[in-house]
XYZ file of C-alpha atoms in Angstrom:
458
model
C -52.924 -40.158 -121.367
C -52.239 -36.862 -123.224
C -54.160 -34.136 -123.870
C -53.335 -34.436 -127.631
C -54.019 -38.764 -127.218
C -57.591 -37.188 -125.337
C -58.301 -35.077 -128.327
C -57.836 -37.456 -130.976
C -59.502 -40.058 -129.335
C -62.830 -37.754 -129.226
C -62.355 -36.803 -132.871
C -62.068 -40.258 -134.235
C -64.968 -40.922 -132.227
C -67.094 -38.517 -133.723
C -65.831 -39.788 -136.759
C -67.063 -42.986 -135.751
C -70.367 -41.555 -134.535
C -71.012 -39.555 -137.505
C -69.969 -42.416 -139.862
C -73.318 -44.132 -138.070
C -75.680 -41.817 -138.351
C -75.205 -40.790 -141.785
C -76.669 -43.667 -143.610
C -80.149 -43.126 -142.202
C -79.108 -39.063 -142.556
C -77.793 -39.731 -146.323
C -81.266 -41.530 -146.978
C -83.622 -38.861 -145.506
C -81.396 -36.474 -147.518
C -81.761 -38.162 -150.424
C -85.511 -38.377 -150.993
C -86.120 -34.649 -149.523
C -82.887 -33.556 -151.464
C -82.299 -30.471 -148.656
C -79.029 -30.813 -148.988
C -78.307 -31.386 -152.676
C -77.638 -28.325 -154.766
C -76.194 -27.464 -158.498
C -72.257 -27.852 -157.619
C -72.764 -30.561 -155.024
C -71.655 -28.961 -152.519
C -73.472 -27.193 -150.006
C -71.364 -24.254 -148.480
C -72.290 -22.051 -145.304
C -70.517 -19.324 -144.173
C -70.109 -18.912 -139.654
C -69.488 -15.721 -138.425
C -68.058 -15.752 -135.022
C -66.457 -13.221 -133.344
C -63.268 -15.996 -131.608
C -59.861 -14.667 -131.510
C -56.238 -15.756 -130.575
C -55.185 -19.195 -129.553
C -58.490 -19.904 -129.452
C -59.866 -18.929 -132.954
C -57.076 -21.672 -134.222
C -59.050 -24.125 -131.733
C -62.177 -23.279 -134.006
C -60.434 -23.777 -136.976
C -59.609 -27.497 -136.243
C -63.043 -28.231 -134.877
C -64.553 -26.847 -137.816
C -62.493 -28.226 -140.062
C -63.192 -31.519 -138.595
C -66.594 -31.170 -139.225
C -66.076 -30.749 -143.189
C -63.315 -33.666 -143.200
C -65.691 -35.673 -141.526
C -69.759 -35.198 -141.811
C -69.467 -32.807 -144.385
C -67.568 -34.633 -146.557
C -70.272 -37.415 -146.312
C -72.947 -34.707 -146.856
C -71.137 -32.412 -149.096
C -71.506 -29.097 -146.822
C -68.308 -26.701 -146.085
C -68.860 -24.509 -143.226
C -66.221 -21.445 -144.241
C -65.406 -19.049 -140.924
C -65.809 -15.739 -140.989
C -63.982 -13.698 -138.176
C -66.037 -10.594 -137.313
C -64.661 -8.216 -134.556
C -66.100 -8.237 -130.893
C -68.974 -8.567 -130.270
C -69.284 -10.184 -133.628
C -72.919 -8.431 -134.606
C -71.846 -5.299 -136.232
C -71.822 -6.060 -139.912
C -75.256 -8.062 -138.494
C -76.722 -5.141 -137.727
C -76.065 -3.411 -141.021
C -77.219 -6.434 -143.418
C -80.413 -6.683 -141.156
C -81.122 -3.422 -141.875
C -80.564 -3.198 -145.429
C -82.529 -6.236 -146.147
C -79.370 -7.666 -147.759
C -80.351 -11.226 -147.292
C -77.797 -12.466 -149.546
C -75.121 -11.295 -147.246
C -76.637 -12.339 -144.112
C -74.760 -15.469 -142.397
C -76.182 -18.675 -142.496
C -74.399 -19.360 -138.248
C -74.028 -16.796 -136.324
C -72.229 -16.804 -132.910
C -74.063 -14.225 -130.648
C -73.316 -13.657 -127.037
C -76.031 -13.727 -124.538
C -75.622 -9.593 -123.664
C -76.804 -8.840 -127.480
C -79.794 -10.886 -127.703
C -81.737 -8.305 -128.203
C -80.462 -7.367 -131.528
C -81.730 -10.190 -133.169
C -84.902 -11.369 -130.622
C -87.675 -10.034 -132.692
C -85.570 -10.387 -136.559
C -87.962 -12.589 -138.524
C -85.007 -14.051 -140.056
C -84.024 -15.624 -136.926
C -84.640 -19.666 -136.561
C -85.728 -21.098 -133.469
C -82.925 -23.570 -132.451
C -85.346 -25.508 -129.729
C -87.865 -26.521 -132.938
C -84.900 -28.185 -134.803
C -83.671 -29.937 -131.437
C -87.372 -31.094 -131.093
C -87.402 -33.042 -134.933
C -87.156 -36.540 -134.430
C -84.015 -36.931 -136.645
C -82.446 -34.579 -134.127
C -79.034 -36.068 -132.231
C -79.131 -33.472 -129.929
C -82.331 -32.831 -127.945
C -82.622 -30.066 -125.268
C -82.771 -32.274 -121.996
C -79.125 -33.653 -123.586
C -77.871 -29.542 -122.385
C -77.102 -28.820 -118.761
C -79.766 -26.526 -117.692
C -77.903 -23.253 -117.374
C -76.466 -23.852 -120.762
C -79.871 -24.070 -122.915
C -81.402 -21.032 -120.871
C -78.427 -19.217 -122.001
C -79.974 -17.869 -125.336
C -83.754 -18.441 -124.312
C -86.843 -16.755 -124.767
C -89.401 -17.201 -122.121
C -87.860 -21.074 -122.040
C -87.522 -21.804 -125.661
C -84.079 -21.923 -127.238
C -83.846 -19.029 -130.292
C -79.514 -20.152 -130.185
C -77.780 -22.832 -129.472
C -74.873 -22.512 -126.591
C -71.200 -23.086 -127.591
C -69.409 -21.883 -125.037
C -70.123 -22.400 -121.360
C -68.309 -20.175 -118.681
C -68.747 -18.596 -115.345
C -66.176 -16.386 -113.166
C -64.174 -17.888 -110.524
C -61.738 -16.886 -107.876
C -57.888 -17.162 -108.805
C -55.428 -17.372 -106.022
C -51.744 -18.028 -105.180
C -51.788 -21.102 -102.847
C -48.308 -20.960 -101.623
C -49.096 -16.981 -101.035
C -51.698 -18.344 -98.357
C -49.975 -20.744 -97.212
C -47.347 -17.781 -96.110
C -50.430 -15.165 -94.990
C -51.567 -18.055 -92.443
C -55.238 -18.360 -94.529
C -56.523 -21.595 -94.207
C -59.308 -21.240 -96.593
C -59.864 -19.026 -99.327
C -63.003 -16.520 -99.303
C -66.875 -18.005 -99.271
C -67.654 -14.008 -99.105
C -66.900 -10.421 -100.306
C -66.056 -9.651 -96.401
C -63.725 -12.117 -96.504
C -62.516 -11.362 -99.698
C -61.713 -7.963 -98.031
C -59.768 -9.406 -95.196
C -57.585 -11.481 -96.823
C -56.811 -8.777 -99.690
C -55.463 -6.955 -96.851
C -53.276 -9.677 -95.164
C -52.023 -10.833 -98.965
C -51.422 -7.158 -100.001
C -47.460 -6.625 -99.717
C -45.737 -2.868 -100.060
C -42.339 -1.626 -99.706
C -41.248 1.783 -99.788
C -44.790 3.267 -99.941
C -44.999 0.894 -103.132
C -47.344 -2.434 -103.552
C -45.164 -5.311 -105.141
C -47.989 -7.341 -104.397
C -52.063 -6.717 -104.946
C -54.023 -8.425 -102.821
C -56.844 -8.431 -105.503
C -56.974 -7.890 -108.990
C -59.940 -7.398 -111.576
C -62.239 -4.378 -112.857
C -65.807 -5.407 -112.606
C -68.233 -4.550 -115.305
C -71.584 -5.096 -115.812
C -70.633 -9.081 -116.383
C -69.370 -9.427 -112.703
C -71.744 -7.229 -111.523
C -74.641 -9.203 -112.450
C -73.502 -12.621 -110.978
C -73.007 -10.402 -107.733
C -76.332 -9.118 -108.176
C -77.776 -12.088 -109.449
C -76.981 -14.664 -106.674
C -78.401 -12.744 -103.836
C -80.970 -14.301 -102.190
C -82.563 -17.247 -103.818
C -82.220 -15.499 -107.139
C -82.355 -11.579 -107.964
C -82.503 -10.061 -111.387
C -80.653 -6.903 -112.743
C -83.672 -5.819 -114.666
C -87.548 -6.296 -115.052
C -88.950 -9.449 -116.912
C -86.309 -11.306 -115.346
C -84.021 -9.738 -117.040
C -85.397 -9.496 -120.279
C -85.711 -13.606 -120.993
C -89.570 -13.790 -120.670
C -90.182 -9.971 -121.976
C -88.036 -7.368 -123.360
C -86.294 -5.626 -120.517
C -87.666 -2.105 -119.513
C -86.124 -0.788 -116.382
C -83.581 -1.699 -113.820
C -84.125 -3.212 -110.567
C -81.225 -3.166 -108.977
C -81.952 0.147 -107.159
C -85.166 -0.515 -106.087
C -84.971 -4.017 -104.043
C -81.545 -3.317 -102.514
C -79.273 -5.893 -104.330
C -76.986 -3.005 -105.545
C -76.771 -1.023 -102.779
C -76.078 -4.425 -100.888
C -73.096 -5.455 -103.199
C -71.437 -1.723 -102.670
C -71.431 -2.125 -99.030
C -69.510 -4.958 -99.438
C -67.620 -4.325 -102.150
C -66.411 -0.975 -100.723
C -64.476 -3.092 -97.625
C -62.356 -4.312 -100.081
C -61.670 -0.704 -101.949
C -61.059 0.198 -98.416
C -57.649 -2.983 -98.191
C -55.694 -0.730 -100.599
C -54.859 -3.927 -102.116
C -56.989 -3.778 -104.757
C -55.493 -3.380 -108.536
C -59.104 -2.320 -110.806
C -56.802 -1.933 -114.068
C -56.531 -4.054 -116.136
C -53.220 -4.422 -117.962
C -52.025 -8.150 -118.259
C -53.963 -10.272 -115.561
C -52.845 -13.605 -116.842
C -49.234 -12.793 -116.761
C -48.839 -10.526 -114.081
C -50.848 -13.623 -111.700
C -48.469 -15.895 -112.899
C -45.629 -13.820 -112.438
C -46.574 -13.534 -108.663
C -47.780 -9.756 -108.705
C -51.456 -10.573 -107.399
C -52.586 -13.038 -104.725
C -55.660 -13.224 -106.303
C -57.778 -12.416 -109.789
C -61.350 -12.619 -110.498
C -61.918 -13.866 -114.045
C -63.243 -16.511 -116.085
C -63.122 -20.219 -116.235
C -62.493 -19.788 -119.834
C -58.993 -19.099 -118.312
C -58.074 -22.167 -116.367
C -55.705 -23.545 -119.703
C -54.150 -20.277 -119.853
C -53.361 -20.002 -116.785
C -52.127 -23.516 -115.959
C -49.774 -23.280 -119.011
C -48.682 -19.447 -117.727
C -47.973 -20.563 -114.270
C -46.540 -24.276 -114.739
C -44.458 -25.497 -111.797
C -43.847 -22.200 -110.110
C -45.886 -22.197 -107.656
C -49.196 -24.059 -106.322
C -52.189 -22.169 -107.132
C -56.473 -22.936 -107.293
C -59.520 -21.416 -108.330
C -62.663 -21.356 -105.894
C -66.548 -20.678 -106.208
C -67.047 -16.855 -106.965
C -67.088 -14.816 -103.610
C -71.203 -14.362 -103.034
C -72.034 -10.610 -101.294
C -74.033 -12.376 -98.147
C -73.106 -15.638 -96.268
C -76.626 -16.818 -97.715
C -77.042 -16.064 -100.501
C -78.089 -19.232 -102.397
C -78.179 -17.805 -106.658
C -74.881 -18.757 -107.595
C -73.314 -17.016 -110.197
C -73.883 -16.146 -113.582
C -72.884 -18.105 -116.630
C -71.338 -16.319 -120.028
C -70.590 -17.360 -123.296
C -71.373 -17.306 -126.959
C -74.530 -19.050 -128.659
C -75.152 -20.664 -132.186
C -77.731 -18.706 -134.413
C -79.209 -19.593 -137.508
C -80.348 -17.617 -139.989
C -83.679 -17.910 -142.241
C -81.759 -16.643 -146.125
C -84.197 -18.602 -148.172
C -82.628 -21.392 -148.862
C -83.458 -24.779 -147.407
C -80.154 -26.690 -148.239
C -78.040 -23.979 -146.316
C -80.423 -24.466 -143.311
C -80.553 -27.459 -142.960
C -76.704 -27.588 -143.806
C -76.492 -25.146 -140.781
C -78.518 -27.518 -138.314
C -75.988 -30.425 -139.162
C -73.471 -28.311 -138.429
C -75.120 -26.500 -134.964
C -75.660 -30.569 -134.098
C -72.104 -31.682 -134.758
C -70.795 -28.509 -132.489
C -73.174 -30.011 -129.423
C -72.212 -33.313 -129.791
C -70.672 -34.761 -126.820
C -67.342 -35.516 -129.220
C -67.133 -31.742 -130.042
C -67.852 -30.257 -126.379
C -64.951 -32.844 -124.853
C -62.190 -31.389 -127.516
C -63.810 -27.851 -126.874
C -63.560 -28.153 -123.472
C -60.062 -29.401 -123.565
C -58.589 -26.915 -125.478
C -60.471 -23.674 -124.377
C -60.981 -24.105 -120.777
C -65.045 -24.067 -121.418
C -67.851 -26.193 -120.078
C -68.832 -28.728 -121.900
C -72.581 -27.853 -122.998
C -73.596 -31.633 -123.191
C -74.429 -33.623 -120.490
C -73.032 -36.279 -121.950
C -69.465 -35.606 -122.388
C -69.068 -35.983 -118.332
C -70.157 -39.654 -118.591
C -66.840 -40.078 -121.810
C -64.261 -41.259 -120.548
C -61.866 -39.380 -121.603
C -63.498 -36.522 -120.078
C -63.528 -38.250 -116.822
C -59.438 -38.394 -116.955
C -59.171 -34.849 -118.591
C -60.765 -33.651 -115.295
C -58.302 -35.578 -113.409
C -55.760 -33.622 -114.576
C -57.347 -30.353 -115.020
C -59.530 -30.491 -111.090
C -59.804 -27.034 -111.732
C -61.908 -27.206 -114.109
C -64.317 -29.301 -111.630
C -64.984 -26.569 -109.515
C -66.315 -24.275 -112.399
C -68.641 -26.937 -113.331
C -69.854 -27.649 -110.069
C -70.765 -23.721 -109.401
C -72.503 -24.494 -112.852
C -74.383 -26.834 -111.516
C -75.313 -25.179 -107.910
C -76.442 -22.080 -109.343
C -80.070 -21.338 -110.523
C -80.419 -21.870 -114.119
C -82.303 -18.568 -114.647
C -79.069 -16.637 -113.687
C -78.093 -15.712 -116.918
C -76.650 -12.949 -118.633
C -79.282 -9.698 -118.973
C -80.674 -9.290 -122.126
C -79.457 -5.713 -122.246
C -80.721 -2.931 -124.282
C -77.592 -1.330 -125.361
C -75.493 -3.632 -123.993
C -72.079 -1.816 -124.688
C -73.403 1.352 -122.836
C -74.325 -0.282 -120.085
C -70.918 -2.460 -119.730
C -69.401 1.620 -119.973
C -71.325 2.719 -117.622
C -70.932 -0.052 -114.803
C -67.171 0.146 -115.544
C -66.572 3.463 -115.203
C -68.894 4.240 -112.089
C -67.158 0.940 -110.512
C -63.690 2.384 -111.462
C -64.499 5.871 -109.887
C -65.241 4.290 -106.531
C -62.093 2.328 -106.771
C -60.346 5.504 -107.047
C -62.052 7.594 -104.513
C -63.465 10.028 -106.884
C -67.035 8.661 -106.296
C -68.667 7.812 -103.101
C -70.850 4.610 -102.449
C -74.100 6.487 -102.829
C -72.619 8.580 -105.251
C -71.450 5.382 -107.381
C -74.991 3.901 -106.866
C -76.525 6.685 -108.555
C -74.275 6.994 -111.491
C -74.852 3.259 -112.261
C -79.092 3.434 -112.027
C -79.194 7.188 -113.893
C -76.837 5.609 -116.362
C -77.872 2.154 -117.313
C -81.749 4.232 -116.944
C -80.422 6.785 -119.649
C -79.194 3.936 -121.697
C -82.584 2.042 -121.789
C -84.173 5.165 -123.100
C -81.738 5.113 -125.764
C -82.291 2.054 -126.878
C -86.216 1.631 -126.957
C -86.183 5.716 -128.672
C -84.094 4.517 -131.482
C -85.983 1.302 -131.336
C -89.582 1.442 -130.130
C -91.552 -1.625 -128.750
C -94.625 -2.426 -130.780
């Protein structure tokens, strides 16, 4: 079957699905009137922060959700694209009070959670998902998916996206280097950089390695050491707002740099970033480090020309047993006053976790479906057959401890600067290892005081 057959199939049957519920919906509607208002029509604006082929993916899903149960419940759910990270404009309406202007959905990734953690304007997702006309109840959400955007356990967002990083390589580039089996660890990452890196005339045609870590990478790194380790206090800001960094007192940095500088060391390592989906499938890098998110991309990039694979993210130690982080963007709601728009939101947060939605999301993006249910569909079951890459992204999903998550940063942006640039100076040789530790702590340390001057805990 098709991809485009697959698709269709899940879209009629959310058709089908929603065409079910709604006449119990319609009634409850109906005698509460939440979503009736003076034009008939109740419309919601999303503000979301998707771009490229895959904003036009969002367009069809959420166009499918006013063909289908909106139309049945008069809501429209208008998009609204706002640029990376997609809080900005947020951030300015919050603080003028401009309610009116506020979003009703907001898609907020898990790194700028603590913009909105304390707004009293923010609804708690987990209370909705706990109402007994709920279709969508939190044990339906693999684990790692509802922690995402989580609060000492309870669910503020909802998660939309699901994605962790994974190693890229070149199978038939392997095959040629005599490697049997691609790297469990960032010592054997090292190693085979070196035997995959290929120069001629003092030049690299090949890169054994290519990807510029930031504070995203660094944290799965960090994160999966051990049992379970934690880039800042409070376990990383999900029970309590996060205070300090820890990285630099219970070793887990200065464990990832002593590993991380063997493969600096190869030579083979590109840490620029110019076009990392084309130039892998073009043949210039053996391997990348990137997201799952990718897989589609890639398999359309690299079609038949040669055999490639993704594995489980490199971990630092042989036993380490965390797993690796898990990234993507969350569903917010927004309190503006108006009943009809929020429940017109929830209907709409619901329809984008139904298993229908997560198996067309899934299959055009490259993501993880959110759902639990959408692996027992068929039609997921037969997607995966043809896209086994995929497989292995879900099952380091699923073998990693659900509290690895994304930090709750304050100042997120700085911090992502300063990893970058520290990690990118020991690429180059201008900084040494301890050098590079320092620069990191001092700076994500300076950062943190930034952020709780300008914004004070009570």
């Amino acid at each position: 079957m098709k991809k485009t057959k697959l698709f269709a199939a899940a879209l009629c049957t959310a058709m089908v699905l929603s065409g079910c519920q709604s006449q119990t919906e319609d009634i409850e509607s109906t005698e509460t009137g939440a979503l009736e208002s003076d034009n008939g029509v109740v419309e919601i604006e999303f503000w979301h922060s998707i771009s490229g082929d895959l904003a036009s993916k969002l367009e069809e899903m959420t166009d499918n959700f006013n063909n289908t149960i909106g139309k049945e419940k008069n809501i429209k759910v208008n998009t609204v694209f706002q640029d990376w990270p997609g809080t900005d404009k947020l951030v300015t309406v919050m603080q003028a009070g401009d309610i009116e202007n506020h979003p009703d959905v907001i898609q907020i990734y898990g790194e700028n959670m603590n913009i909105v953690r304390d707004y009293d304007r923010m609804v708690w997702v987990e209370d909705y998902m706990n109402r007994e006309d709920s279709t969508v109840k939190k044990e339906d959400l693999v684990p790692n998916a509802a922690n995402a955007f989580a609060i000492d356990g309870k669910m503020m967002g909802a998660p939309l996206t699901l994605s962790t990083l994974l190693l890229y390589y070149n199978q038939d580039m392997f095959d040629e280097a005599g490697i049997t089996d691609p790297p469990a660890t960032i010592g054997q990452l090292a190693d085979d950089v070196e035997k995959l890196t290929k120069e001629e005339n003092g030049e690299i045609q090949v890169y054994g390695l290519n990807v510029r870590p930031d504070s995203y990478e660094l944290n799965s790194w960090i994160g999966g050491q051990g049992e379970i380790s934690y880039f800042g206090n409070n376990e990383s800001g999900h029970k309590a707002p996060m205070t300090e960094v820890t990285i630099g007192t219970d070793g887990t940095l200065d464990r990832f740099l002593t590993e991380w500088e063997k493969v600096i060391q190869t030579g083979g390592l590109k840490y620029q970033l110019d076009n990392m989906n084309e130039e892998f499938a073009a043949g210039q890098h053996a391997m990348v480090i990137m997201s799952s998110a990718r897989i589609q991309i890639i398999k359309d990039l690299v079609g038949d020309k040669f055999n490639w694979n993704v594995v489980a993210l490199p971990k630092v130690s042989e036993s380490d047993k965390g797993g690796a982080s898990v990234s993507g963007g969350g569903l917010f709601m927004i309190d503006k006053d108006n009943p009809e728009k929020l429940e017109a939101a929830w209907e709409f947060v619901q329809y984008c976790l139904s298993p229908e939605t997560q198996l067309f999301w899934s299959q055009n993006t490259g993501y993880i479906p959110v759902n639990e249910k959408t692996y027992e569909m068929p039609e997921m079951q037969e997607f995966l057959e043809q896209s086994p890459w995929l497989n292995t992204a879900i099952e380091q999903v699923r073998n990693s401890d659900p509290r690895l998550q994304e930090p709750y940063y304050p100042n997120a942006g700085q911090i992502k600067t300063v990893v970058q640039e520290a990690l990118m100076k020991f690429a180059d040789g201008s900084l040494n290892k301890e050098q590079t530790e320092e620069e990191i702590l001092s700076g994500c340390e300076a950062a943190i005081a930034d952020y709780y001057r300008a914004n004070p805990l009570e």
